[in-house]
mmCIF file of C-alpha atoms in Angstrom:
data_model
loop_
_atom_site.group_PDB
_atom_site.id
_atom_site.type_symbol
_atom_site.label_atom_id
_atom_site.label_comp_id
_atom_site.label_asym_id
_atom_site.label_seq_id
_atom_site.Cartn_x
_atom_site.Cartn_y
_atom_site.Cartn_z
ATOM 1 C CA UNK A 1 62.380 30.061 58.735
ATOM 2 C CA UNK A 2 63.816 31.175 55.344
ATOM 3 C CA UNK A 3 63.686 34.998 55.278
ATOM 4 C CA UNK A 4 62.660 36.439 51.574
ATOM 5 C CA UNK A 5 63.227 39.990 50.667
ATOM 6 C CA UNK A 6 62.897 41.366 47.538
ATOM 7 C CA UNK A 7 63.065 44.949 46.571
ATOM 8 C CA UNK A 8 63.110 45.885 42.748
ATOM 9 C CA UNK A 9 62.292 48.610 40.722
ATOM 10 C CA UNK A 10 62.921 49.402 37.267
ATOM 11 C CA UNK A 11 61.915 50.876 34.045
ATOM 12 C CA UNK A 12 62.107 47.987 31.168
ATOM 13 C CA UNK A 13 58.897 46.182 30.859
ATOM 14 C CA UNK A 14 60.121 42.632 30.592
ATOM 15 C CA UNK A 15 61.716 42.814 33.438
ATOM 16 C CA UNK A 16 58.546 43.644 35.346
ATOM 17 C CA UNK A 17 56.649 41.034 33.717
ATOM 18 C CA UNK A 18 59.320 38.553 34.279
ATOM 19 C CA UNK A 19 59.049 39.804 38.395
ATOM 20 C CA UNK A 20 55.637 39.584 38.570
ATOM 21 C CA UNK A 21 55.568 36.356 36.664
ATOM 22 C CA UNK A 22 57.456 34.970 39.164
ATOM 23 C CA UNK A 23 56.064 36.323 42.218
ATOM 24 C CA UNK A 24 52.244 35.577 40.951
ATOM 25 C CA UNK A 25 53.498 32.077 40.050
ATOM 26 C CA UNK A 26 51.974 32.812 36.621
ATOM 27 C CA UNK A 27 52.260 32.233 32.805
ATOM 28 C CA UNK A 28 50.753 34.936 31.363
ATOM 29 C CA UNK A 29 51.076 38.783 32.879
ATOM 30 C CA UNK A 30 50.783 41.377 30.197
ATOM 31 C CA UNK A 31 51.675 45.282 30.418
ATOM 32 C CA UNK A 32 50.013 47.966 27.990
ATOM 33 C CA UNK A 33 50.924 51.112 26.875
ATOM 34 C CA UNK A 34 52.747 52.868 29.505
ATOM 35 C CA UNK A 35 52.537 56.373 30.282
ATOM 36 C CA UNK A 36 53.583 59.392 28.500
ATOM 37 C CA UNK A 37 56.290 60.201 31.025
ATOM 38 C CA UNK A 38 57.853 56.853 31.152
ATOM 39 C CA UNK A 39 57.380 53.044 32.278
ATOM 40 C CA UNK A 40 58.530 52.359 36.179
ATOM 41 C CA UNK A 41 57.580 49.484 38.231
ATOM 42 C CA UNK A 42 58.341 48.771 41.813
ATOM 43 C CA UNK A 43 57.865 45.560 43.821
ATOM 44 C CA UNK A 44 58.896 45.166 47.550
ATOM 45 C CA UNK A 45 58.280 41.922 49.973
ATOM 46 C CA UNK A 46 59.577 41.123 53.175
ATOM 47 C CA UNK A 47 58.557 38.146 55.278
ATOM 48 C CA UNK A 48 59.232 34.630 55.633
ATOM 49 C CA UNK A 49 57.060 31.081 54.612
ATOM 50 C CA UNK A 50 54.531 32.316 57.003
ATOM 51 C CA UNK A 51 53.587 35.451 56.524
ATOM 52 C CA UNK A 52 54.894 38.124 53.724
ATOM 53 C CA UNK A 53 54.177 41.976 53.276
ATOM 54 C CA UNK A 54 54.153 43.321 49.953
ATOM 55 C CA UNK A 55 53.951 46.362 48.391
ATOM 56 C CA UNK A 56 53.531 46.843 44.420
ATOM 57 C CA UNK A 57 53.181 50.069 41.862
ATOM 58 C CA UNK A 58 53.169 49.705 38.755
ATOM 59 C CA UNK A 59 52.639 52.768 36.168
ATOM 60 C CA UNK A 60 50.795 50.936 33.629
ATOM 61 C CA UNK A 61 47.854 48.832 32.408
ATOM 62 C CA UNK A 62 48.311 45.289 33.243
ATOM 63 C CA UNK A 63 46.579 42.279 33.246
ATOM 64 C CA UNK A 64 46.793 38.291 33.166
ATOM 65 C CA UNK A 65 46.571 35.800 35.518
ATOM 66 C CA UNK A 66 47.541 34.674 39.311
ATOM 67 C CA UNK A 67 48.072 31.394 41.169
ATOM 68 C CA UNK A 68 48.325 31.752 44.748
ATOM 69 C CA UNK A 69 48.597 28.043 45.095
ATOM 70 C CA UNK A 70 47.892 27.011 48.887
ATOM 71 C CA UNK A 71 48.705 30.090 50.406
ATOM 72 C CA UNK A 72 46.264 32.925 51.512
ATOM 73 C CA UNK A 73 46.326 36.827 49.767
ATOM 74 C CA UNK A 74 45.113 39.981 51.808
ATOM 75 C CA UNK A 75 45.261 42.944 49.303
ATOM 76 C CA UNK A 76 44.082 46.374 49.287
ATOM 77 C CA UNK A 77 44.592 49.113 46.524
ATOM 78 C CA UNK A 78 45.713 52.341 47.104
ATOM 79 C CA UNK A 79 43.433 54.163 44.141
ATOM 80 C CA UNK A 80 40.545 52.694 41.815
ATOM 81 C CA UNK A 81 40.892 50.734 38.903
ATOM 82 C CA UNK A 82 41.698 46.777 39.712
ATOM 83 C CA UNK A 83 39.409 44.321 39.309
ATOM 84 C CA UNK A 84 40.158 40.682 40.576
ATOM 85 C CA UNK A 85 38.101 37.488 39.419
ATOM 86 C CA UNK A 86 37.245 39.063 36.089
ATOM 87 C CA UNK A 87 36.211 35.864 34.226
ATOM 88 C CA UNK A 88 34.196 34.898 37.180
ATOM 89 C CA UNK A 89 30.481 35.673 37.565
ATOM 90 C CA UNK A 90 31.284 38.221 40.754
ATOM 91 C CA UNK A 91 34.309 39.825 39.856
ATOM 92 C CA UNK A 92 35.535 42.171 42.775
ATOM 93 C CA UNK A 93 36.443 45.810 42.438
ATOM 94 C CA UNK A 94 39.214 46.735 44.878
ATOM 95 C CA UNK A 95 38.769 50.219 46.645
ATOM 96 C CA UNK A 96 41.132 51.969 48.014
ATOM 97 C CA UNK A 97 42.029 51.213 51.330
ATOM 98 C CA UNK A 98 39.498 48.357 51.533
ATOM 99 C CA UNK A 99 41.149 44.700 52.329
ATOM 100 C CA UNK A 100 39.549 41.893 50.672
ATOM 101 C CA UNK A 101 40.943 38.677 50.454
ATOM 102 C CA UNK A 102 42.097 36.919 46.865
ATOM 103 C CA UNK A 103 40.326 33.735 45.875
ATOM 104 C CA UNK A 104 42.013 30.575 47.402
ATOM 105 C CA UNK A 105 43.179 27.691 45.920
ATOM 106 C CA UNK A 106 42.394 28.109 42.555
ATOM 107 C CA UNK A 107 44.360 30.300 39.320
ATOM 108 C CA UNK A 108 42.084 33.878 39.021
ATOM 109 C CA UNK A 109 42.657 36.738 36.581
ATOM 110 C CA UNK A 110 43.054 40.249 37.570
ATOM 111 C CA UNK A 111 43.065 43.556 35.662
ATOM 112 C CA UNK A 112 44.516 46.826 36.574
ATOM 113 C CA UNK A 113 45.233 50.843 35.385
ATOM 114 C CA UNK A 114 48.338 52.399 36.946
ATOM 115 C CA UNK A 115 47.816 52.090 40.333
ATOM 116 C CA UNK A 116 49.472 50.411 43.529
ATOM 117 C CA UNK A 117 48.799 47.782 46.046
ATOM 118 C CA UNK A 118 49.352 46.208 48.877
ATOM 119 C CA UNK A 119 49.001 42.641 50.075
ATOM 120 C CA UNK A 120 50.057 40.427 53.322
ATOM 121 C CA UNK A 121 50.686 36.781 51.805
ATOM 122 C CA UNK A 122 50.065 33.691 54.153
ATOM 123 C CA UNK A 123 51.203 30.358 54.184
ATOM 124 C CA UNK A 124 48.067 28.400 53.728
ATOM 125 C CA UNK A 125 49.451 25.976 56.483
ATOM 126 C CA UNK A 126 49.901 28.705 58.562
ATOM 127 C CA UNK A 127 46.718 30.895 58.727
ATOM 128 C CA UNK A 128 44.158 27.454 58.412
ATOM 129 C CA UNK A 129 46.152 26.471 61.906
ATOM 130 C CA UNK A 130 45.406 29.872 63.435
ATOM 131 C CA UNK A 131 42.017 29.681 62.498
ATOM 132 C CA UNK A 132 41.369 26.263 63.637
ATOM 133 C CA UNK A 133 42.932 27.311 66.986
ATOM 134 C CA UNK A 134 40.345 30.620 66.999
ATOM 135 C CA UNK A 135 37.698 27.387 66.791
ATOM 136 C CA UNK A 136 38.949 24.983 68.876
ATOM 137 C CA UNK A 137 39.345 22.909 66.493
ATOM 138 C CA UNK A 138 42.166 20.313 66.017
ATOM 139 C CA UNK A 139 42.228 19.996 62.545
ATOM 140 C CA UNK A 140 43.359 22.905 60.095
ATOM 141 C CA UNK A 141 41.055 23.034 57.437
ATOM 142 C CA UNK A 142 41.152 24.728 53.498
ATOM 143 C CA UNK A 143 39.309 28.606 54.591
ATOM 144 C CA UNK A 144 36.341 30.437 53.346
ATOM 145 C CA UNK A 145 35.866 34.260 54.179
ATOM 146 C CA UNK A 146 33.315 36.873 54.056
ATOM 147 C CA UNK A 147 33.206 38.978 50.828
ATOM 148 C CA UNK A 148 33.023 42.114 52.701
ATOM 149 C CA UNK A 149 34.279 43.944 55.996
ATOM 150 C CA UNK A 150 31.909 46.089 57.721
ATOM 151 C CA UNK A 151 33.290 49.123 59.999
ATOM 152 C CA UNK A 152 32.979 46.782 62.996
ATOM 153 C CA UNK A 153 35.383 44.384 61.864
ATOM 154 C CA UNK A 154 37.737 46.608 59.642
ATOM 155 C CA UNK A 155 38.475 48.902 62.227
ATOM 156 C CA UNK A 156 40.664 46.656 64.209
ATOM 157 C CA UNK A 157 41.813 44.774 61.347
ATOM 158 C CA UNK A 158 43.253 48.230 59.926
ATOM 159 C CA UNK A 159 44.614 48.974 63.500
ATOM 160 C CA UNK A 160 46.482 45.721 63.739
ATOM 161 C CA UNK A 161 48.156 45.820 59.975
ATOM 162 C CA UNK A 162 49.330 49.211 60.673
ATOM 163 C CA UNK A 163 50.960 48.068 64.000
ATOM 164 C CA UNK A 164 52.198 44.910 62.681
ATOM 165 C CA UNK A 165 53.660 46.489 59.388
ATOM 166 C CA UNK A 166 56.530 48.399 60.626
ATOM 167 C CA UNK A 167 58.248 45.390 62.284
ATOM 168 C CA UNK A 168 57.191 42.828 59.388
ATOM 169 C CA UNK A 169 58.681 45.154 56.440
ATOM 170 C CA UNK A 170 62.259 45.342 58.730
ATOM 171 C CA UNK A 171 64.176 42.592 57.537
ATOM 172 C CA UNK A 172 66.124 43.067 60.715
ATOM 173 C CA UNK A 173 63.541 42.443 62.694
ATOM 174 C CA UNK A 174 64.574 39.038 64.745
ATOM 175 C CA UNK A 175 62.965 35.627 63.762
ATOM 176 C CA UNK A 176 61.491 35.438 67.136
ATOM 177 C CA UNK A 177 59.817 39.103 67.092
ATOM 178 C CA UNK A 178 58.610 38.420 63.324
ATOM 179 C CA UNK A 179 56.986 34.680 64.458
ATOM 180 C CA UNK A 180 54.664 36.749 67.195
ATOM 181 C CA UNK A 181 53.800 39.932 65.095
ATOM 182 C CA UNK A 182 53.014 37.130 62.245
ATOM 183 C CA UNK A 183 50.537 35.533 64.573
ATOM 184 C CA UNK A 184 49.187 38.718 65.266
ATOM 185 C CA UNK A 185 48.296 39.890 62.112
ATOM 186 C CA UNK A 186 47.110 36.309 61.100
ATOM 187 C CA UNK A 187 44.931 35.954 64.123
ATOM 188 C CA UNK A 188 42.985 39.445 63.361
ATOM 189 C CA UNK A 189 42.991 38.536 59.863
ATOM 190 C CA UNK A 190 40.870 35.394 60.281
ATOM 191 C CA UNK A 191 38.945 37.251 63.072
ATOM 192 C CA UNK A 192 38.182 39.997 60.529
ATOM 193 C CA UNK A 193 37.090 38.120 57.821
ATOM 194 C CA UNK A 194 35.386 34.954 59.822
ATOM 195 C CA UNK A 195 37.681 32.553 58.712
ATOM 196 C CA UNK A 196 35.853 29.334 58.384
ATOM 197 C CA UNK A 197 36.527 25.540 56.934
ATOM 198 C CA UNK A 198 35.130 25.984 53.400
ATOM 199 C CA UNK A 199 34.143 22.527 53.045
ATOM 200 C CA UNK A 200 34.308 18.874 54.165
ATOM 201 C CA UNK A 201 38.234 17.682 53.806
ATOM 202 C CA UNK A 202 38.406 17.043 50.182
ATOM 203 C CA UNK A 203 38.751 13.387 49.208
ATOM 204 C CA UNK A 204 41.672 11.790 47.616
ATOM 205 C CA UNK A 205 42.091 12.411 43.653
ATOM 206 C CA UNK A 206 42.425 9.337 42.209
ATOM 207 C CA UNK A 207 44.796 7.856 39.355
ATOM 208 C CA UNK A 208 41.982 7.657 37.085
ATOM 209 C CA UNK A 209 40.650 11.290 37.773
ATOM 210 C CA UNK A 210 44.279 12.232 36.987
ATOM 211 C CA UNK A 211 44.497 10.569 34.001
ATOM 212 C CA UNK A 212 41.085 12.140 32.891
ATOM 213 C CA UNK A 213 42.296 15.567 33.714
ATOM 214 C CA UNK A 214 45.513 15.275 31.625
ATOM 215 C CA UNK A 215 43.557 13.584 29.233
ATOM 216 C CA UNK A 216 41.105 16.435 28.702
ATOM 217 C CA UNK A 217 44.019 19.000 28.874
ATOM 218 C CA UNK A 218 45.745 17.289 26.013
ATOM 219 C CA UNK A 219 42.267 17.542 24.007
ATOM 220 C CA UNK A 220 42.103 21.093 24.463
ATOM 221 C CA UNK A 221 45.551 22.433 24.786
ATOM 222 C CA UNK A 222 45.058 25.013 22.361
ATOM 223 C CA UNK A 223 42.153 26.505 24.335
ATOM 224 C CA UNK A 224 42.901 29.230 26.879
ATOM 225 C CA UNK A 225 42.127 27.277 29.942
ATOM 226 C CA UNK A 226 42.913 27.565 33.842
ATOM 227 C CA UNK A 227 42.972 25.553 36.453
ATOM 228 C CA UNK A 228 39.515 26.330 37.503
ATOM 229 C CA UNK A 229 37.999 24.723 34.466
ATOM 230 C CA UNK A 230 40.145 21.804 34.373
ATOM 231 C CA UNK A 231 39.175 20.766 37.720
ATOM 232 C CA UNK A 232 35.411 21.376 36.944
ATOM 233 C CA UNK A 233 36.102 19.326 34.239
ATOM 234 C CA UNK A 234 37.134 16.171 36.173
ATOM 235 C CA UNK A 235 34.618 16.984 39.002
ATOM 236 C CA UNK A 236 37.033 17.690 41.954
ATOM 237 C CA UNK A 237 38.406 21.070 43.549
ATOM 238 C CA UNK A 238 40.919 23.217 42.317
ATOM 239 C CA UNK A 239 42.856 22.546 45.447
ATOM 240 C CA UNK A 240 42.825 18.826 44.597
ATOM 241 C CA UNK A 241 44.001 18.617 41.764
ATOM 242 C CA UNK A 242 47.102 20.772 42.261
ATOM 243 C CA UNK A 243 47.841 18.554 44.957
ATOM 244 C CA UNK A 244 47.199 15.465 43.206
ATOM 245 C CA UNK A 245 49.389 16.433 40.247
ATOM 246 C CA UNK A 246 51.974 17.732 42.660
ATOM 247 C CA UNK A 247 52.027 13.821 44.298
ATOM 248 C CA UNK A 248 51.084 11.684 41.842
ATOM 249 C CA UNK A 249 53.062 13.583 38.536
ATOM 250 C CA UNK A 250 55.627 15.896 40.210
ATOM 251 C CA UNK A 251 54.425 18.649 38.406
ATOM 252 C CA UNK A 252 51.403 21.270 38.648
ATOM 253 C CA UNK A 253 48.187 20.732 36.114
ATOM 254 C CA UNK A 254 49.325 24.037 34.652
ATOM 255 C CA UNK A 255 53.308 23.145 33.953
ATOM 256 C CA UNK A 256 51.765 19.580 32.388
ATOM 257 C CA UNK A 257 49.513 21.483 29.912
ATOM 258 C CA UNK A 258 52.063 23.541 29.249
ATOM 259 C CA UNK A 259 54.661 20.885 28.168
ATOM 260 C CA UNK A 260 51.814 19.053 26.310
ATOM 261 C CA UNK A 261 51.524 22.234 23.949
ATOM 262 C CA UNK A 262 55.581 22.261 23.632
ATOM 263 C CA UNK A 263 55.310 18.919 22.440
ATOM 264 C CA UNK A 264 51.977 19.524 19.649
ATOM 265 C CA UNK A 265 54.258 22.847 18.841
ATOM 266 C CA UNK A 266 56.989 20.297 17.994
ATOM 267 C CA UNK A 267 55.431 17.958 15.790
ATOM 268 C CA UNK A 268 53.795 21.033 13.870
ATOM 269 C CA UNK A 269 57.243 22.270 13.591
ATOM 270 C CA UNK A 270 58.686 18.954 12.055
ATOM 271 C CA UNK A 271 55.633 18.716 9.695
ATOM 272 C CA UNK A 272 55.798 22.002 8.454
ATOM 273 C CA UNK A 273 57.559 23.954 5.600
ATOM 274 C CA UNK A 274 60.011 26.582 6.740
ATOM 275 C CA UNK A 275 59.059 28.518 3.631
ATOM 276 C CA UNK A 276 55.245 28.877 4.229
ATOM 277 C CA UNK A 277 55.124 28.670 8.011
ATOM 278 C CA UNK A 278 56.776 30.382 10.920
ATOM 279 C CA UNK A 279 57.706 29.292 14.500
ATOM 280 C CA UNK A 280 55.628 32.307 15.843
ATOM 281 C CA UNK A 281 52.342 31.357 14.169
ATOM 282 C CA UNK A 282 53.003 28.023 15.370
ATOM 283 C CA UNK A 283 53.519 28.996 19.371
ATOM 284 C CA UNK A 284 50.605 31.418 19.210
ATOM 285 C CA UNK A 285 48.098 28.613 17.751
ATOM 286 C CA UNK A 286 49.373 26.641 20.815
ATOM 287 C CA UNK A 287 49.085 29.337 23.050
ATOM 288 C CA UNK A 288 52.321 30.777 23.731
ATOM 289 C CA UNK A 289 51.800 34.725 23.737
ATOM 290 C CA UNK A 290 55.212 35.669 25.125
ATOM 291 C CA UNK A 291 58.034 34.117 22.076
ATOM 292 C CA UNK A 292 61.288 34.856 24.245
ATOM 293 C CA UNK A 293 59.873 32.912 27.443
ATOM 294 C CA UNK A 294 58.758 30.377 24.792
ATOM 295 C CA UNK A 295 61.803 29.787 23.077
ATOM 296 C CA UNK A 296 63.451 29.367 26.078
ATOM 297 C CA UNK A 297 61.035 26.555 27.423
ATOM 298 C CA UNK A 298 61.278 24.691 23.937
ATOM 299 C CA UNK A 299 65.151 25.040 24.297
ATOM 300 C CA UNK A 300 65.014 23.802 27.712
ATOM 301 C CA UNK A 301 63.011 20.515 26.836
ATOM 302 C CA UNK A 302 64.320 19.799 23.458
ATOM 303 C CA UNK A 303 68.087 20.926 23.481
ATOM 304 C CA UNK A 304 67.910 23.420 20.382
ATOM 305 C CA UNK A 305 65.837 26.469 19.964
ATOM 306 C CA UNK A 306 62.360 26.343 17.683
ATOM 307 C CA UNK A 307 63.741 27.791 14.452
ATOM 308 C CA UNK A 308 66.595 25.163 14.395
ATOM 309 C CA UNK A 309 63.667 22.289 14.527
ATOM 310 C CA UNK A 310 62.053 23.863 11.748
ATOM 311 C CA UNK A 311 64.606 24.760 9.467
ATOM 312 C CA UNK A 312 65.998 20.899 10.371
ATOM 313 C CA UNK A 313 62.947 19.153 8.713
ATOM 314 C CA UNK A 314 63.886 21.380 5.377
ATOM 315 C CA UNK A 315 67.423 19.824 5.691
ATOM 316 C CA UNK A 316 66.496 16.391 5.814
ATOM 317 C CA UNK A 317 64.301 16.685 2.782
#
């Protein structure tokens, strides 16, 4: 197993939303006005592809979007004020000291006040095989979970975090201890929550369901949209279509739509007039909110920066 530990802290904005970016697997994490005393952030995770403990504070509004991909979130807050699932018809309040779990398999949205957090992150490989061995059952399976714990079942799930956190947050604790206390925690997790296959094993996305989906995402690039609505679109789960992509395309859904608005940024750029237009009205009518992480995609995939293409189709006039 591939240990991961990463401890930051800081006090420069972009920097956190360049961490959390990363660690959310996101595209779009925003931070608001900070507090009178200062801007700090701190971000701490310790684990392995299995299982990960996390702990986050962050001494601001934020709020934007996560993609836990295949792998499963436990989170609980550690004062009011973050909502998960906000653009959903049930969004979900998180209370302090109350675990829930984070939607699975699909992109959600989040917002938060100053506050921390604290989250175990499994391998979605990982906890569906503990649960199917809870069942008896030979085949792990994509999870469902109940919305809420009553004191029944949070008692020992509370007992068995604060047991198993000491040794997972140690990242000298040896592979072999970290594999059992892993199971562990896993084990009470799906226990706690009634971990259950959430549906029938989801049929194969075809070519032509791909080619739809890209299709549709190329139609409505400039739209806000999430993964969510682009698989309701072409009428299959969230879960696969990121897999699909992922064989079929090499990329995720998301990273596709995003390199279809690069290229509509890029042929407004060479059609427009340097003198009545600029590159950041462009990117934001495409959708690109943050202009540095922008620039540095568009530089990535076309070999200059934005403001060269523009300026360029002036020249060759």
């Amino acid at each position: 197993m591939t240990p991961i530990h990463v401890d930051r802290r800081g006090s420069l904005v972009d920097d956190a939303v360049a961490l959390y970016e990363r660690a959310y697997a996101s595209r779009d994490i925003h931070i608001g006005e900070t507090a009178r005393d200062g801007f700090a952030y701190r971000f701490r995770a310790v684990g392995d592809q299995d299982v990960t403990m996390g702990t986050s504070d962050v001494a601001a509004h934020r709020w934007g979007t996560i993609s836990p991909g295949t792998d499963y979130v436990l989170v609980w807050a550690t004062s009011p004020g973050m909502t998960i699932d906000t653009d959903s018809r049930d969004p979900v309040q998180l209370l302090p000291g109350i675990p829930v779990m984070y939607p699975a398999g699909r992109e959600f949205r989040f917002d938060g006040l100053p506050s921390g957090q604290h989250s175990v992150r499994f391998g979605g490989a990982f906890l569906e095989s503990i649960a199917a061995a809870r069942r008896g059952d030979d085949e792990p399976r994509q999870l469902a979970f109940r919305d809420a714990l009553g004191v029944d079942a949070l008692r020992p799930l509370r007992s068995r975090i604060g047991e198993a956190a000491p040794r997972l947050l140690d990242p000298s604790t040896p592979a072999a201890d970290r594999a059992r206390w892993n199971q562990s925690i896993a084990d009470a997790v799906a226990a706690a929550f009634d971990a259950t296959p959430a549906r029938a094993p989801t049929a194969a996305v075809g070519s032509s369901t791909i080619r739809f989906a890209k299709e549709w995402m190329v139609a409505n690039a400039r739209r806000p949209l999430t993964v969510a609505e682009v698989s309701a679109a072409a009428g299959v789960s969230a879960r696969g279509l990121q897999a699909a992509f992922q064989r079929h395309v090499g990329v995720r859904p998301m990273q596709f739509l995003r390199e279809a608005r690069l290229h509509g940024v890029r042929s407004d750029l060479l059609a427009a007039d340097p003198d009545e237009t600029t590159v950041a009205e462009i990117a934001l009518s495409w959708g690109f909110h943050h202009l540095g992480r922008f620039s540095g995609y568009y530089a990535d995939v076309y070999g200059e920066p934005p403001s060269e293409t523009l300026r360029g189709r002036h020249v060759r006039r």
